[in-house]
XYZ file of C-alpha atoms in Angstrom:
474
model
C -58.238 106.763 50.880
C -59.223 107.353 47.263
C -59.174 110.914 45.997
C -62.924 110.957 45.615
C -63.345 110.414 49.325
C -61.020 113.255 50.309
C -63.535 115.925 49.310
C -61.137 118.112 47.278
C -62.098 121.488 45.905
C -65.042 121.028 43.612
C -66.345 117.971 45.487
C -70.040 117.438 45.108
C -69.942 117.670 41.324
C -70.864 114.582 39.355
C -68.029 112.704 37.709
C -67.898 113.213 33.953
C -66.524 109.689 33.448
C -68.584 107.051 35.259
C -66.652 103.874 35.937
C -69.563 101.480 36.171
C -70.923 101.359 32.647
C -69.782 98.716 30.191
C -69.094 99.237 26.512
C -68.974 97.085 23.398
C -67.382 93.660 23.251
C -63.870 93.563 21.818
C -62.061 90.865 19.864
C -59.008 89.405 21.606
C -56.153 88.002 19.546
C -54.039 86.914 22.515
C -53.527 83.349 21.231
C -53.495 84.013 17.504
C -50.073 82.344 17.130
C -51.234 79.224 19.004
C -54.256 79.029 16.709
C -52.012 79.170 13.647
C -49.746 76.390 14.987
C -52.676 74.065 15.721
C -54.344 74.866 12.389
C -51.179 73.989 10.487
C -50.840 70.680 12.331
C -54.446 69.604 11.819
C -54.739 70.746 8.199
C -51.561 69.097 6.892
C -52.380 66.182 4.600
C -49.171 64.374 5.465
C -46.562 65.057 8.140
C -42.965 64.534 6.937
C -42.213 63.130 10.389
C -45.088 61.717 12.496
C -45.404 63.815 15.624
C -47.708 65.229 18.255
C -47.924 68.890 19.241
C -47.692 70.308 22.750
C -50.058 73.060 23.863
C -48.253 74.422 26.895
C -48.385 77.173 29.491
C -48.446 77.559 33.283
C -51.181 76.077 35.464
C -54.332 78.160 35.261
C -53.306 79.965 32.066
C -56.375 78.595 30.282
C -54.947 75.886 28.017
C -57.909 73.516 28.302
C -60.329 76.433 28.275
C -58.790 77.737 25.065
C -59.022 74.391 23.300
C -62.438 73.359 24.614
C -64.300 76.677 24.696
C -62.624 78.821 22.044
C -60.547 76.946 19.472
C -62.626 73.788 18.872
C -66.073 75.528 18.801
C -64.657 78.125 16.394
C -63.102 75.463 14.209
C -66.336 73.493 13.982
C -68.422 76.622 13.353
C -66.218 77.617 10.400
C -66.428 74.101 8.965
C -70.207 74.039 9.317
C -70.530 77.400 7.559
C -68.569 75.986 4.627
C -70.425 72.667 4.790
C -67.230 70.781 5.567
C -66.729 68.014 8.113
C -63.999 68.432 10.705
C -62.948 65.490 12.868
C -63.912 66.506 16.422
C -61.672 66.585 19.477
C -61.784 63.879 22.126
C -60.593 65.287 25.458
C -58.936 62.748 27.739
C -57.491 63.767 31.108
C -54.293 62.025 32.178
C -54.638 63.178 35.772
C -53.454 60.323 37.988
C -53.087 57.655 35.261
C -50.569 54.924 36.104
C -50.408 52.844 32.919
C -51.084 53.009 29.203
C -54.043 50.683 29.831
C -55.572 53.348 32.095
C -55.275 55.854 29.264
C -56.918 53.500 26.770
C -59.848 52.930 29.116
C -60.335 56.673 29.502
C -60.232 57.063 25.725
C -62.931 54.428 25.303
C -65.137 55.940 27.996
C -64.759 59.446 26.596
C -65.683 58.177 23.125
C -68.900 56.446 24.284
C -69.788 57.738 27.755
C -73.435 56.717 27.633
C -72.731 53.112 26.642
C -69.974 52.732 29.196
C -72.249 54.184 31.878
C -74.965 51.678 30.946
C -72.378 48.899 31.030
C -71.302 49.899 34.521
C -74.906 49.989 35.694
C -75.675 46.611 34.186
C -72.512 45.203 35.714
C -73.345 46.592 39.147
C -76.905 45.266 39.081
C -75.891 41.845 37.833
C -73.007 41.456 40.235
C -75.264 42.465 43.122
C -78.255 40.357 42.215
C -76.328 37.272 41.104
C -73.598 37.244 43.726
C -74.821 33.971 45.129
C -74.755 32.360 41.663
C -71.118 33.323 41.077
C -71.568 34.564 37.499
C -69.305 37.613 37.682
C -67.554 36.463 34.504
C -70.736 37.209 32.562
C -70.766 40.759 33.925
C -67.125 41.285 32.979
C -67.756 39.910 29.490
C -70.670 42.320 28.989
C -68.626 45.306 30.131
C -65.627 44.338 27.995
C -67.836 44.052 24.915
C -69.134 47.587 25.452
C -65.587 48.900 25.906
C -64.481 47.230 22.666
C -67.278 48.972 20.768
C -66.164 52.240 22.329
C -62.578 51.496 21.317
C -63.597 51.246 17.683
C -65.281 54.636 17.952
C -62.428 56.688 19.370
C -60.575 56.417 16.055
C -63.051 58.985 14.735
C -61.537 61.706 16.926
C -58.474 63.916 17.234
C -57.011 62.959 20.602
C -56.398 65.723 23.141
C -54.455 64.394 26.132
C -54.844 66.933 28.933
C -52.951 67.267 32.262
C -49.837 65.568 30.891
C -47.710 66.692 33.824
C -50.175 65.138 36.271
C -49.651 61.499 35.355
C -48.358 59.413 38.252
C -44.631 59.612 38.839
C -42.831 56.831 37.014
C -45.618 56.456 34.417
C -44.634 59.201 31.960
C -42.376 56.970 29.879
C -45.108 54.366 29.312
C -47.707 57.028 28.516
C -45.439 58.685 25.967
C -44.806 55.237 24.472
C -48.545 54.939 23.875
C -48.619 58.405 22.285
C -45.731 57.431 20.012
C -47.574 54.284 18.973
C -50.740 56.263 18.200
C -48.962 58.791 15.955
C -46.608 56.376 14.177
C -48.523 53.128 13.850
C -52.044 54.479 14.142
C -51.352 57.687 12.168
C -53.413 59.634 14.672
C -53.338 63.378 15.314
C -52.506 63.943 18.989
C -52.500 67.189 20.968
C -50.723 67.052 24.325
C -51.666 69.676 26.912
C -49.469 70.502 29.876
C -47.143 72.812 31.755
C -43.654 72.044 30.445
C -41.982 73.674 33.441
C -43.917 71.303 35.720
C -43.070 68.347 33.475
C -39.380 69.051 33.986
C -39.893 69.533 37.716
C -42.244 66.657 38.550
C -40.925 64.071 36.081
C -37.233 64.931 36.142
C -36.386 61.213 36.271
C -38.349 60.447 33.095
C -35.925 62.249 30.759
C -38.555 64.564 29.312
C -36.059 66.155 26.916
C -35.550 62.836 25.131
C -39.272 62.050 25.167
C -40.377 65.348 23.661
C -37.521 65.386 21.120
C -38.796 62.107 19.714
C -42.549 62.752 19.923
C -43.311 66.487 20.111
C -42.848 68.233 16.781
C -44.312 71.670 17.456
C -45.273 73.798 20.456
C -48.070 76.302 20.931
C -47.816 78.420 24.066
C -51.069 79.689 25.555
C -51.138 83.132 27.143
C -53.793 84.091 29.659
C -56.729 85.366 27.603
C -58.477 87.444 30.254
C -60.994 89.083 27.921
C -62.245 85.766 26.544
C -62.609 84.211 29.999
C -64.579 87.203 31.276
C -66.809 87.166 28.218
C -67.429 83.411 28.292
C -67.995 83.385 32.050
C -70.653 86.060 31.746
C -72.243 84.221 28.816
C -72.610 81.166 31.055
C -74.539 83.047 33.780
C -77.897 81.290 33.987
C -80.085 84.089 35.383
C -81.213 86.265 32.458
C -81.476 89.571 34.315
C -78.064 89.129 35.930
C -76.494 88.092 32.630
C -77.879 91.176 30.881
C -76.644 93.460 33.679
C -73.110 92.014 33.563
C -72.980 91.909 29.759
C -73.454 95.679 29.692
C -70.355 95.950 31.896
C -68.038 93.484 30.159
C -65.337 96.079 29.489
C -65.262 97.209 33.115
C -64.975 93.620 34.351
C -62.164 92.958 31.872
C -60.302 96.099 32.928
C -60.608 95.077 36.581
C -59.318 91.565 35.833
C -56.329 92.970 33.942
C -55.488 95.388 36.758
C -55.621 92.552 39.269
C -52.762 90.876 37.344
C -54.615 87.573 37.571
C -52.452 84.581 36.672
C -54.845 81.690 37.226
C -57.870 81.960 34.948
C -59.789 79.434 37.047
C -59.772 82.026 39.815
C -61.118 84.583 37.363
C -63.983 82.292 36.402
C -64.805 81.771 40.078
C -64.677 85.516 40.701
C -67.207 86.122 37.924
C -69.446 83.395 39.387
C -69.303 85.056 42.822
C -69.944 88.508 41.381
C -72.938 87.205 39.449
C -74.467 85.725 42.585
C -74.337 89.023 44.477
C -75.737 90.893 41.472
C -78.594 88.408 41.257
C -79.343 88.903 44.937
C -79.527 92.705 44.701
C -81.596 92.612 41.507
C -84.296 90.604 43.283
C -85.284 93.810 45.103
C -87.262 96.203 42.893
C -86.223 99.357 44.778
C -82.526 98.541 44.458
C -82.906 97.294 40.889
C -84.766 100.336 39.607
C -82.948 103.142 41.377
C -79.461 102.010 42.343
C -77.774 100.268 39.389
C -74.455 101.953 40.180
C -74.484 100.452 43.667
C -75.195 97.000 42.235
C -72.348 97.422 39.750
C -69.879 98.552 42.424
C -70.875 95.592 44.595
C -70.215 93.277 41.643
C -66.769 94.750 41.012
C -65.738 94.712 44.677
C -66.813 91.055 44.952
C -64.870 90.121 41.808
C -61.733 92.010 42.901
C -61.833 90.567 46.416
C -62.432 87.007 45.181
C -59.557 87.258 42.705
C -57.027 88.385 45.292
C -58.350 86.100 48.027
C -58.287 82.953 45.865
C -54.830 83.922 44.580
C -53.546 84.096 48.203
C -52.711 87.779 47.731
C -55.279 88.846 50.318
C -56.041 87.276 53.704
C -58.930 87.639 56.131
C -56.663 89.723 58.333
C -55.826 92.128 55.504
C -59.511 92.460 54.625
C -60.184 93.338 58.248
C -57.753 96.262 57.907
C -59.416 97.711 54.814
C -62.483 99.626 56.055
C -61.364 103.192 56.886
C -57.718 102.162 56.414
C -56.419 105.560 55.325
C -58.111 107.334 58.210
C -56.845 104.766 60.713
C -53.284 105.251 59.443
C -53.651 109.031 59.539
C -54.853 109.034 63.144
C -52.147 106.542 64.095
C -49.571 108.842 62.535
C -50.856 111.819 64.535
C -50.710 109.801 67.737
C -47.088 108.757 67.112
C -45.906 112.351 66.659
C -43.634 111.553 63.711
C -42.205 108.409 65.288
C -41.691 105.873 62.513
C -43.225 102.468 63.033
C -42.949 99.544 60.650
C -46.245 98.442 59.107
C -47.465 94.909 59.687
C -47.702 92.735 56.525
C -51.510 92.649 56.540
C -51.742 96.433 56.552
C -49.273 96.603 53.671
C -51.367 94.151 51.641
C -54.545 96.088 52.466
C -52.891 99.290 51.187
C -51.864 97.555 47.951
C -55.424 96.334 47.420
C -56.820 99.804 48.136
C -54.402 101.456 45.712
C -54.995 98.895 42.957
C -58.774 99.321 43.131
C -58.925 102.940 44.291
C -61.742 103.739 41.848
C -63.971 101.270 43.718
C -63.412 102.992 47.090
C -62.697 99.615 48.687
C -62.028 101.244 52.048
C -65.726 102.077 52.150
C -67.114 98.910 50.546
C -70.749 98.445 49.476
C -70.915 95.222 51.517
C -69.080 93.585 54.379
C -66.003 91.658 53.304
C -66.948 88.754 55.542
C -69.978 88.169 53.286
C -67.679 87.617 50.328
C -65.430 85.244 52.277
C -68.404 83.358 53.729
C -69.913 82.964 50.272
C -66.555 81.833 48.876
C -66.515 79.086 51.487
C -70.165 78.007 51.347
C -71.759 79.224 48.116
C -74.783 80.307 50.179
C -76.269 83.815 50.091
C -79.588 84.772 51.686
C -81.180 87.197 49.222
C -83.746 88.670 51.584
C -81.237 89.210 54.387
C -78.628 90.768 52.081
C -80.998 93.154 50.333
C -82.527 94.224 53.665
C -79.058 94.901 55.062
C -78.071 96.873 51.948
C -81.180 99.062 52.107
C -80.720 99.772 55.807
C -77.030 100.666 55.426
C -77.331 102.844 52.355
C -80.761 104.381 52.827
C -82.301 102.707 49.792
C -86.083 102.457 49.661
C -88.954 104.445 51.055
C -88.464 106.020 54.469
C -84.738 105.267 54.553
C -81.882 107.754 54.764
C -78.242 107.097 53.908
C -75.848 108.124 56.716
C -74.325 111.580 56.328
C -70.742 110.285 56.350
C -71.489 107.897 53.481
C -73.012 110.721 51.449
C -69.906 112.834 52.047
C -67.595 109.962 51.145
C -69.295 109.683 47.758
C -69.825 113.416 47.357
C -67.968 113.373 44.041
C -71.005 111.738 42.465
C -73.677 113.762 44.294
C -75.140 117.218 43.620
C -73.476 120.027 45.602
C -76.698 120.747 47.494
C -76.780 117.169 48.796
C -73.143 117.423 49.869
C -73.774 120.639 51.836
C -76.775 119.064 53.506
C -74.735 116.013 54.484
C -71.949 118.240 55.865
C -74.404 120.103 58.089
C -75.832 116.837 59.392
C -72.378 115.523 60.146
C -71.494 118.701 62.049
C -74.473 118.172 64.333
C -73.688 114.453 64.756
C -70.099 115.165 65.768
C -71.163 117.852 68.241
C -73.667 115.462 69.827
C -71.183 112.572 69.745
C -73.762 110.485 67.888
C -71.222 107.989 66.567
C -70.092 105.335 69.027
C -68.323 102.747 66.840
C -64.614 103.248 66.262
C -64.856 102.864 62.480
C -67.678 105.390 62.155
C -65.930 107.807 64.503
C -62.749 107.707 62.435
C -64.604 108.000 59.171
C -66.886 110.838 60.281
C -64.122 112.852 61.966
C -61.723 112.316 59.082
C -64.269 113.482 56.526
C -64.967 116.504 58.713
C -61.276 117.429 58.731
C -60.849 116.855 55.008
C -63.990 118.731 54.081
C -62.986 121.610 56.331
C -59.587 121.843 54.616
C -61.352 121.842 51.279
C -63.162 125.009 52.201
C -66.606 123.546 52.828
C -66.854 124.829 56.424
C -64.790 126.911 58.809
C -62.507 125.136 61.221
C -64.711 126.360 64.110
C -67.657 124.453 62.715
C -65.605 121.261 62.372
C -64.436 119.913 65.687
C -63.608 116.508 64.245
C -59.841 116.420 64.817
C -59.961 117.211 68.506
C -62.999 115.044 69.042
C -61.519 111.938 67.484
C -58.324 112.218 69.530
C -60.331 112.654 72.723
C -62.394 109.575 71.975
C -59.414 107.434 70.974
C -57.450 108.342 74.068
């Protein structure tokens, strides 16, 4: 249980350092060295030895993202400001290619996607309509002509061959032969993108050491640039109100992502997408939007944290099921065992790690049900009206609603002292009347009663929580 929920001495006073407000955007120089390596390669008038460069790093580290979203836009923007022309990048994925001819076709299609698409459409229509006349050769001739025009155009680009390690097994040698031909005979600038560790693992029979010694002249390693991914992901949020809300909290989102020790930046992008969707849902309700921004922000952060760990396989559905009231459950279990040591199950251990990592978010008392996050992760569907209605009923938002006393005590650190005392009195009456019937609420209410009593809020006679909870559990 986070310290804030333990009601220590002085509980009920507002925190002097709110965790849910974002600050200014910062500049990240994580891949400054990689930028310098690529700049030097592209700006050299003549290379003493014709070569390609390898932009490498583990899967999910953001290699393609860096080149496509950060490096190339920045390079073109600088050139435009100086009224210079910079040859643009042409991104070509090698995922699943089997031959050099496959690569050339992808180059042509990337260079002129609209013409190739028209060619395909024309070919499909003609082959369908004229099947009985057997004039497929005409269709093929038309398509080939379009591809030849595209082939002439791709020479106006710097070639970026992505997913190098994902070419079909047995094809790497032929693909690298094509790259060698492009840089030696065609005098082209070529950037290869891949995970070198995976190249050695997947294509161990292709003698990668010999291939890269002959063709790869320089390397630029990409490190996970968490700040840039968070910033760009928020910039790409389509809903204006949601984007503004998250932009104000960029620093908090970045801090959370860093604490999560995220390794795959694709998971981070997905987490931001999920967080944005829940923010958008809550902001559709005027009463939540206008009076409970902190709740919206905590929901966003819990969704992002949960998505990150869940997509990274660090958190399972079972572990998430352990989280609500975890500390209190463990405390009661410990009392019941009478000092007998019992080994924790793996899911409980993971739940504790998650709770400790994101203690400031009070994840054991989440602002939404974890199943909603998992369901949304699977389906991408969220019912705004149902979710906002549930939120208002659970937290007492809106006219005529009252937040449960145990929730007000849990978050007493951010409430006025008078509100905390009022909640404590209500909880005393609820415990005496045995109002709570659900196990989770019983544990939470009784535990808060015990903790608050130890903190000096009420005498032990007033708080009967400890005895009550043991009676109910047994």
